[in-house]
XYZ file of C-alpha atoms in Angstrom:
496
model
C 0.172 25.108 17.059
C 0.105 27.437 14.509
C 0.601 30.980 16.573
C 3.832 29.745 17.653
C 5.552 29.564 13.885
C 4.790 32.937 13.813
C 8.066 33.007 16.033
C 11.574 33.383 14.645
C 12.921 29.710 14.020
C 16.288 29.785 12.305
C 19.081 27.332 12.557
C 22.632 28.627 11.645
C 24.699 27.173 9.149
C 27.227 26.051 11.254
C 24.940 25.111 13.886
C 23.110 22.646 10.972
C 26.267 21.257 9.739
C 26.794 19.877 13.527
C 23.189 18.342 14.069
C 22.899 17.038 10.478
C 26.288 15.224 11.123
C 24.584 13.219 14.017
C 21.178 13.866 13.305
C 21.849 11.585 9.531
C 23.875 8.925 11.315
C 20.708 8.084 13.803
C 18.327 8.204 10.689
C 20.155 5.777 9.211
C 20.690 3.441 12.360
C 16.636 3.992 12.824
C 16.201 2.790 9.240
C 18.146 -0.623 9.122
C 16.395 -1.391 12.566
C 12.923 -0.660 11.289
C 14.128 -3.147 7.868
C 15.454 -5.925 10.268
C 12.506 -6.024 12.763
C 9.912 -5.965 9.509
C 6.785 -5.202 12.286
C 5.993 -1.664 10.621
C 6.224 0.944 7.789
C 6.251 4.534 8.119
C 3.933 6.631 5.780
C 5.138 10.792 5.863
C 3.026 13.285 4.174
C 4.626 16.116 3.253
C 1.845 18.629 3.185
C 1.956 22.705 2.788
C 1.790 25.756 0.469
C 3.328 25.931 -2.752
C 6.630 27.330 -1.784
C 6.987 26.038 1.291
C 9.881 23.796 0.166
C 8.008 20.520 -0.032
C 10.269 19.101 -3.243
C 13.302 20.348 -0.781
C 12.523 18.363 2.022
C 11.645 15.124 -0.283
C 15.001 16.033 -1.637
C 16.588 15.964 1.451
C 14.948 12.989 2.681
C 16.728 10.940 0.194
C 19.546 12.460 1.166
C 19.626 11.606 4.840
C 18.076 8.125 4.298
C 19.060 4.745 2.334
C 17.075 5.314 -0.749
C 16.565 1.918 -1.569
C 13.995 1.312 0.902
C 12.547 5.070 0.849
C 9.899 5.295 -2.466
C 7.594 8.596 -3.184
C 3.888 8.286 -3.868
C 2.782 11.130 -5.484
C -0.799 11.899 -6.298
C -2.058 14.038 -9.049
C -5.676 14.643 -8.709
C -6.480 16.505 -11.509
C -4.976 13.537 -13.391
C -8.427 12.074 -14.854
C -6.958 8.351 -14.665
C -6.265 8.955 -10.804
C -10.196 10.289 -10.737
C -11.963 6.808 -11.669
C -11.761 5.268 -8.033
C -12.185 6.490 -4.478
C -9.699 8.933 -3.125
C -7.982 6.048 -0.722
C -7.445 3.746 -3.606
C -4.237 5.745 -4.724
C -2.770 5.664 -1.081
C -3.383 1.782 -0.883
C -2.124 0.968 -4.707
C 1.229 2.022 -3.094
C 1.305 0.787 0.451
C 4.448 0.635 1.915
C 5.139 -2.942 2.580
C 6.601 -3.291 6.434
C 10.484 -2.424 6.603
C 10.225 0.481 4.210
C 9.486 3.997 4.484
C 7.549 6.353 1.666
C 6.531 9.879 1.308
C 3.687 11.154 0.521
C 2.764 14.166 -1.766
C -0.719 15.201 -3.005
C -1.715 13.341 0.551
C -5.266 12.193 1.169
C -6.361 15.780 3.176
C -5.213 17.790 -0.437
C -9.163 17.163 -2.132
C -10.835 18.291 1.665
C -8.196 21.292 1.791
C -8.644 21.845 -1.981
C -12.452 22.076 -1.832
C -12.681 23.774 1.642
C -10.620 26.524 0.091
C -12.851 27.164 -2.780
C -15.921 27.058 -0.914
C -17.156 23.869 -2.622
C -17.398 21.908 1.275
C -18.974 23.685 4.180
C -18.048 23.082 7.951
C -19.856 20.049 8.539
C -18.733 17.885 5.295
C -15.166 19.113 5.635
C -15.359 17.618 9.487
C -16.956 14.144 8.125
C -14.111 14.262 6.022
C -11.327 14.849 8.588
C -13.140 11.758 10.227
C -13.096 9.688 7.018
C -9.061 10.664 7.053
C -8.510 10.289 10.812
C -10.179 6.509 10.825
C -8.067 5.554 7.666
C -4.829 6.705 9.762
C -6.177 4.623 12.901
C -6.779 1.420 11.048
C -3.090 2.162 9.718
C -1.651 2.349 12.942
C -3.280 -1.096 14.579
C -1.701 -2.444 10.775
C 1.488 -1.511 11.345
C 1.407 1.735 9.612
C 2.457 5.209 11.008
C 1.909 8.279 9.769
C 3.867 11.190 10.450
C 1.795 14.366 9.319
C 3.344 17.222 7.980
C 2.289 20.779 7.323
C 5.227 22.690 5.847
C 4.090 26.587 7.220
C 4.851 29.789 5.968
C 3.187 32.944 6.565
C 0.606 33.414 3.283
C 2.078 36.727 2.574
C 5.344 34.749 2.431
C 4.039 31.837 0.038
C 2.687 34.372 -2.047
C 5.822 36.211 -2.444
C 7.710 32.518 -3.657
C 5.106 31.634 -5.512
C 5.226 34.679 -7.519
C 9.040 34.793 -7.629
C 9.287 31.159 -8.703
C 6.852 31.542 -11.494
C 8.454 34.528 -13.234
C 12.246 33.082 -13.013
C 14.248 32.708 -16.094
C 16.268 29.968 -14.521
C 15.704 26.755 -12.339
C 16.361 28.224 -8.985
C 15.034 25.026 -6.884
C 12.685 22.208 -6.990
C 8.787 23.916 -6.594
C 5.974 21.459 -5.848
C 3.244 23.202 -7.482
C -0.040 21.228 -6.077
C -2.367 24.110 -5.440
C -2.579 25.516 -8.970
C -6.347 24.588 -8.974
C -6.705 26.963 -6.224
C -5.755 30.264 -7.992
C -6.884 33.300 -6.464
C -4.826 34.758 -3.272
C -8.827 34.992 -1.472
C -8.512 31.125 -1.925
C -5.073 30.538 -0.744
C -5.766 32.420 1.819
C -8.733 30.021 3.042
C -6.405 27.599 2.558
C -3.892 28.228 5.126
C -7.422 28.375 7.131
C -8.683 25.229 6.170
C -5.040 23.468 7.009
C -5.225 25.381 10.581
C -8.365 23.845 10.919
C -7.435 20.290 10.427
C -4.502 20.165 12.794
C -6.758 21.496 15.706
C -9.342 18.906 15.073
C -7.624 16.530 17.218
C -8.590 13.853 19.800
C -6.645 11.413 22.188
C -6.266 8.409 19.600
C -5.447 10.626 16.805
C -2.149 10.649 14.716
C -1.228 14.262 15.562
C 0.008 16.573 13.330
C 3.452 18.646 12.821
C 3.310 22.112 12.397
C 6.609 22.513 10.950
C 8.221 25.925 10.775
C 9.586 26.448 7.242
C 10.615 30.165 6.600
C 14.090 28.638 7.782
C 14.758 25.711 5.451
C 18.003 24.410 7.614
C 15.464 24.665 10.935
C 12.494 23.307 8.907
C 14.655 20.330 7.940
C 16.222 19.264 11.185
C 12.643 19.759 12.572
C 11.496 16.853 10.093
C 14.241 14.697 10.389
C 14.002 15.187 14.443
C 9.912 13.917 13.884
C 10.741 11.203 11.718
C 13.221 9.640 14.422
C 11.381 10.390 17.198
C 8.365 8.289 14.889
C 10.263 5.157 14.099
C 12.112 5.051 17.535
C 8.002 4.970 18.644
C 7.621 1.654 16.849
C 10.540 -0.320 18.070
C 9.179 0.982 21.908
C 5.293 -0.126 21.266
C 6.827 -3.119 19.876
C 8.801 -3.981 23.092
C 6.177 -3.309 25.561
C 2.964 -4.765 23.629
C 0.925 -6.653 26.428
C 0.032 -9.962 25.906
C -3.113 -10.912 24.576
C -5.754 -11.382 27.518
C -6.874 -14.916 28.154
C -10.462 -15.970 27.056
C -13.055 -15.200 30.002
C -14.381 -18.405 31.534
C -18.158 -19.001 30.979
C -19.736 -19.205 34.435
C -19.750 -22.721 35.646
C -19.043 -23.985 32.216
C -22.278 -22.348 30.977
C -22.466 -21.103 27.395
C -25.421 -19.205 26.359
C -27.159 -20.288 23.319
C -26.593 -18.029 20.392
C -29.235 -17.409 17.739
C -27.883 -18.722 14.027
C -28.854 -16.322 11.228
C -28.404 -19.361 9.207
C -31.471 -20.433 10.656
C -33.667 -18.238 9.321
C -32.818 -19.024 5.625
C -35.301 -21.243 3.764
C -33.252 -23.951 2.530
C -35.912 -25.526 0.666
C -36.790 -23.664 -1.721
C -36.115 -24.714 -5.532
C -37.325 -23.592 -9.177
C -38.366 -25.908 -11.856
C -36.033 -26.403 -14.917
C -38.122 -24.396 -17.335
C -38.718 -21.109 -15.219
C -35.023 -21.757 -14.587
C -34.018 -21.097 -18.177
C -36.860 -18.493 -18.721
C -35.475 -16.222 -15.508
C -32.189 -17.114 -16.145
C -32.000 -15.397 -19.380
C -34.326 -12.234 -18.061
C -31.945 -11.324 -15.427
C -28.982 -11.881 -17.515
C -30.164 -9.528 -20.079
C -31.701 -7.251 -17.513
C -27.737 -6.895 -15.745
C -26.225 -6.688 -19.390
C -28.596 -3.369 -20.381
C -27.874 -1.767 -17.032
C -24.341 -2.425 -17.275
C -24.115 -1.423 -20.852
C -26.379 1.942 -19.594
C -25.049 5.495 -19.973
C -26.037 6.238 -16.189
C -23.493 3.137 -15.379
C -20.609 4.762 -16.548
C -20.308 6.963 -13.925
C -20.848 4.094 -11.541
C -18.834 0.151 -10.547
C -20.195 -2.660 -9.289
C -18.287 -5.295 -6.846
C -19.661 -8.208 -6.269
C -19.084 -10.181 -3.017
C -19.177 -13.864 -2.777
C -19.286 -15.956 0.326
C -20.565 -18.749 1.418
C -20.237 -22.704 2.915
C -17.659 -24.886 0.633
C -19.421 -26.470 -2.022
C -22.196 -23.864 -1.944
C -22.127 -22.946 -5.787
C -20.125 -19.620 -5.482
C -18.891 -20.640 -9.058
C -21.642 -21.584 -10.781
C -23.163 -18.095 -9.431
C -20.373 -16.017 -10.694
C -20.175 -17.834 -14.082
C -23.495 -17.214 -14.891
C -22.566 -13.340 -13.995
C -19.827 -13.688 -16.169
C -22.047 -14.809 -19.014
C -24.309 -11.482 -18.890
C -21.177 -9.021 -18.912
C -18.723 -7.315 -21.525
C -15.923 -9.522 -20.638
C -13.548 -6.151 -21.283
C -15.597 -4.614 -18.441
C -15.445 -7.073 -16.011
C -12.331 -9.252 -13.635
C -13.398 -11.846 -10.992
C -10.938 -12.183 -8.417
C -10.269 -15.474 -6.434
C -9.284 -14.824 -3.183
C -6.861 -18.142 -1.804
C -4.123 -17.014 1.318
C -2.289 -14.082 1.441
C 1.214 -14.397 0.160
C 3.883 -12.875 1.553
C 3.683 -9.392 -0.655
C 0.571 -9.319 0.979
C 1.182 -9.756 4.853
C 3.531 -7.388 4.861
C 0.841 -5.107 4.189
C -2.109 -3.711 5.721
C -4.941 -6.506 5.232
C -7.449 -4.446 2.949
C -4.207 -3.881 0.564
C -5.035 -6.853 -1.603
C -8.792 -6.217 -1.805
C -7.968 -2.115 -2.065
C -5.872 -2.466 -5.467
C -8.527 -4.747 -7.126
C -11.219 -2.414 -7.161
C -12.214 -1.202 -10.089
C -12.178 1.798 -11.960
C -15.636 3.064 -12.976
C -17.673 1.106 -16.149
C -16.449 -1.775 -14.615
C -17.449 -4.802 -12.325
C -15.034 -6.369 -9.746
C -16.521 -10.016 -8.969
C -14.880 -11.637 -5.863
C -14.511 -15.469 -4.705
C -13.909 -15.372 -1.482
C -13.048 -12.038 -0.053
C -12.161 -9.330 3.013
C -14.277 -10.743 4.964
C -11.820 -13.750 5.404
C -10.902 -11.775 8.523
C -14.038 -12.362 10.278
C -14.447 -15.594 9.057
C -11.781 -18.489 8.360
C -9.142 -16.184 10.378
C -11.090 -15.654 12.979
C -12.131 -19.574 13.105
C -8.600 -20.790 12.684
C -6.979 -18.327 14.414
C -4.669 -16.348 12.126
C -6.296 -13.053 13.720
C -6.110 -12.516 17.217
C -9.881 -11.588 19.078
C -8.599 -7.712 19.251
C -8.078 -8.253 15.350
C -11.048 -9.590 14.306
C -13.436 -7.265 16.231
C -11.936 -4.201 14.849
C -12.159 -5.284 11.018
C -15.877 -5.626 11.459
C -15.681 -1.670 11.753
C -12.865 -1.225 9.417
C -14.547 -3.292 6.628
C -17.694 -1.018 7.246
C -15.442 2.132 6.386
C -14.289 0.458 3.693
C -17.346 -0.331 2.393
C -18.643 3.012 2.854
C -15.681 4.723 0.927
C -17.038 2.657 -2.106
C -20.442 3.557 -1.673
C -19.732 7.222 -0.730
C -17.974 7.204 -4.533
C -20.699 5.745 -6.582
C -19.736 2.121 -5.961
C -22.849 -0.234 -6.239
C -21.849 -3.504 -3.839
C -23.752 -6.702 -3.709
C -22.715 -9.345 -0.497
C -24.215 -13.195 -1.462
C -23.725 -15.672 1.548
C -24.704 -18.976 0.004
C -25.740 -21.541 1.962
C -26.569 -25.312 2.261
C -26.462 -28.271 4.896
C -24.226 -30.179 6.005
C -26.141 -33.275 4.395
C -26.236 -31.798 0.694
C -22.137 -30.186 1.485
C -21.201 -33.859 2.041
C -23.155 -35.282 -1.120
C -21.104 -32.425 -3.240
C -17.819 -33.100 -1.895
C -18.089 -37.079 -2.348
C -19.428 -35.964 -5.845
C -16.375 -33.641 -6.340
C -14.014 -36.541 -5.152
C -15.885 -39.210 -7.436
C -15.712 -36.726 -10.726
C -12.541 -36.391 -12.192
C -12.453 -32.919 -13.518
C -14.197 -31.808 -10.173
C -11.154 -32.999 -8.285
C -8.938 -29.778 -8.304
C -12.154 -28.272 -6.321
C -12.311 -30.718 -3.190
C -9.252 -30.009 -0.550
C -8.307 -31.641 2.556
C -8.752 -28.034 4.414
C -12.592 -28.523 3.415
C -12.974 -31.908 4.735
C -11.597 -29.963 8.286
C -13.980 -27.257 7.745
C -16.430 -29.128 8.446
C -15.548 -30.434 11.647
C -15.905 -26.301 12.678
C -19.431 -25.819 11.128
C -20.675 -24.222 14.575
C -17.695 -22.002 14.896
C -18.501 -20.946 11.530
C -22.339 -20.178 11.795
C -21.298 -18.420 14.872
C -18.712 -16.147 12.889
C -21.634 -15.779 9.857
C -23.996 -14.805 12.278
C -22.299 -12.406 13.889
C -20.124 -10.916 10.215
C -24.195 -10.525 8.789
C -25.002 -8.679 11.911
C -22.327 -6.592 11.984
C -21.591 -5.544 8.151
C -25.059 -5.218 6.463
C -25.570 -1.787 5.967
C -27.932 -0.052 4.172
C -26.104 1.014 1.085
C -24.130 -2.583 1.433
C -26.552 -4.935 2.850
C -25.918 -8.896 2.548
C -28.389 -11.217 1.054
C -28.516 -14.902 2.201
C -28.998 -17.007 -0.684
C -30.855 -20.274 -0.204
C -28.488 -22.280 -2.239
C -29.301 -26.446 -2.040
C -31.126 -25.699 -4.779
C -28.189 -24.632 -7.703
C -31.003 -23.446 -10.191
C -32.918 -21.375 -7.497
C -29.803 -19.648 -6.092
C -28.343 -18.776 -9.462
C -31.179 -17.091 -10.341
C -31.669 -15.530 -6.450
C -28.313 -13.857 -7.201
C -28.795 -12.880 -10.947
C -32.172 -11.053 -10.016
C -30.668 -9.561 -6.907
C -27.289 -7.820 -8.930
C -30.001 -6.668 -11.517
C -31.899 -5.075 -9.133
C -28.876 -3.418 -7.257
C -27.963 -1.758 -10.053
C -31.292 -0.869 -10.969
C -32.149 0.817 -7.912
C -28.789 3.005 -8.178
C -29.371 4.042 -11.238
């Protein structure tokens, strides 16, 4: 891949005015298709050495394309407001919605490259990392994402020689991307080129492949990108034709369906606290999460609270008595109703993604991603293929959090169906409990089973070790509140 840029790729002038004449007019037809059908957004990251004539190509992207529906994301990570959240969040802030193309500089392999280069991430981290990157891309793809992957290459020697030239001009000669200025020394430049070689031969069958491009030449580097990003969005209008249809349920034999175990089950619903150790705990726990969160240790750290649980099972009452024990400059609950249409035209994590929150802070959610596996997998927004994956992708969420100091605590409360139906008739009866009873919860009922089944199986599937869920016994308000209060206390505690 990379031994054969070593070859002389040049494009005459006359030879580029001819393909650009054609090559523009089918990047344009390409475009307005990929707006119309709305089933996909392209993502391109422009990746290579200083030099290499990244702000060129950008340049002549806009060029080429209808700039209205072509944005830039560009990533500064030694900016220290960029450094407060995980790596991915700055890629998801600006998701493409579907329709629209954007390009990508200071892409999500530049920190790996970066610290490969300098010596700062040996073999097997920098692989876990190209994992990390590769499974991101993948859960992009079944979204409606694709990425086309650039590395921009010229021979180090070369880059050197720019770089130098660039830097001691009197006069703007073109646009230079300078993105490896943390990365000084020619030893380390030189480890980069090795550490970018690296990455495009880690490849496997279901990875997004990259493109070596050529770049000495910039006419021959430019068609070559234009030619990929073409060939790329002609790809989505083909997959889009031929997509199978979904296969049909598999028949139970002779109308047989195996019991499945309820995790529900196994929670204690009976438990309760008295009034008086009620109050007494109450106010421990809330003071206990109030020093911790006020702690120098935890302002290196965030905490994201998840809330789930049956309707009517005191999510509220939980979170307010959260509320009540934080900074409220520190802290922004989140409730989580049905995606508007900003958000379906975006990957599904999008939403949750640009709500996390920056360190010294806590991110409380009503309702949340796990939606997926739960009411859209009961009601059938997702399709079986969906749902199944997100249990996975949720997990790699997850695990970016964790992997950047997040501390995350999952609460499924639950209750009956006897003591649901004496709080919604209690809801309906109360006038300023009204706004909180819906006709879509009435329904939900008639679906408990279907959604123990999906609890049972989201619990089993999504409690990890550093993200584990806890089932809250919650017919009992007083005992769950405090259940939940103790249990964020501790979280923190333990990660301090």
């Amino acid at each position: 891949m990379f031994d054969s840029t070593k070859l002389e790729h040049k494009l005459t002038k006359e030879a580029f005015k001819e393909i650009q004449a054609q090559l523009r007019n089918e990047l344009l037809d390409a475009q307005r298709e990929l707006r119309e059908r709305g089933t996909h957004s392209i993502m391109i990251l422009i990746n290579g050495a200083d030099g290499a004539g990244k702000g060129e190509v950008l340049n002549r992207l806009y060029e080429w394309l209808d700039p209205r529906y072509l944005e830039t994301i560009s990533v500064d990570i030694r900016n220290n407001d960029d450094n407060d959240r995980p790596n991915q969040w700055h890629y998801w802030r600006d998701m493409p919605p579907k329709g629209t193309i954007s390009a990508v500089l200071g892409s999500w392999y530049h920190v790996m490259l970066r610290d490969r280069a300098l010596g700062k991430l040996d073999r097997d981290g920098f692989m876990q990392s190209v994992l990390s990157a590769r499974a991101f891309e993948t859960m992009l793809g079944h979204e409606g994402v694709k990425v086309l992957k650039l590395w921009l290459h010229i021979d180090f020697e070369e880059a050197e020689r720019r770089h130098k030239e660039e830097r001691k001009s009197d006069h703007f000669r073109r646009p230079l991307v300078e993105e490896w200025a943390d990365v000084p020394a020619a030893h380390s430049r030189k480890k980069l080129h090795e550490a970018a070689r690296e990455v495009a031969q880690f490849i496997s069958p279901d990875s997004v492949p990259w493109n070596v491009v050529p770049a000495a030449d910039a006419r021959y580097r430019d068609v070559a990108i234009g030619q990929a990003l073409l060939a790329l969005i002609r790809s989505t209008f083909i997959v889009e034709e031929s997509a199978p249809a979904p296969a049909p349920e598999p028949d139970s034999a002779a109308g047989y369906h195996l019991p499945r175990p309820s995790i529900i089950s196994t929670i204690d619903l009976t438990k309760t606290i008295d009034e008086d150790t009620y109050k007494r705990k109450l106010k421990e726990e809330q003071e206990r999460i109030f020093d911790l969160t006020e702690s120098a240790a935890f302002s290196k750290r965030a905490l994201v609270c998840v809330f789930e649980g049956n309707d009517a099972a005191g999510k509220g009452g939980c979170i307010r008595r959260i509320r009540q024990a934080l900074d409220p400059r520190d802290f922004r609950v989140h409730a989580v109703a049905a995606p508007s249409e900003e958000e379906r035209a975006r990957p599904y994590l999008w939403r949750f993604w640009r709500n996390i929150p920056p360190k010294d802070h806590v991110a409380i959610f009503d309702r949340s991603w796990y939606g997926r596996v739960l009411v859209e997998r009961v009601e059938g927004f997702a399709s079986p293929a969906d749902w199944m994956r997100a249990y996975g992708e949720i997990n790699a969420f997850e695990r970016e959090l964790t992997n950047d100091g997040y501390i995350i605590a999952k609460f499924w409360l639950a209750i009956t169906p006897e003591e649901q139906l004496n709080r919604f008739n209690e809801r309906a009866d109360t006038p300023y409990k009204q706004f909180k009873i819906t006709e879509e919860d009435w329904r939900n009922r008639d679906k408990w089973d279907q959604y123990d089944e999906a609890v049972t199986d989201m619990v089993d599937r999504t409690s990890t070790a550093l993200a584990p869920w806890t089932l809250v016994p919650a017919v009992d308000k007083r005992y769950a509140r405090v259940h939940v209060l103790k249990t964020v206390a501790d979280r923190i505690e333990k990660a301090l």
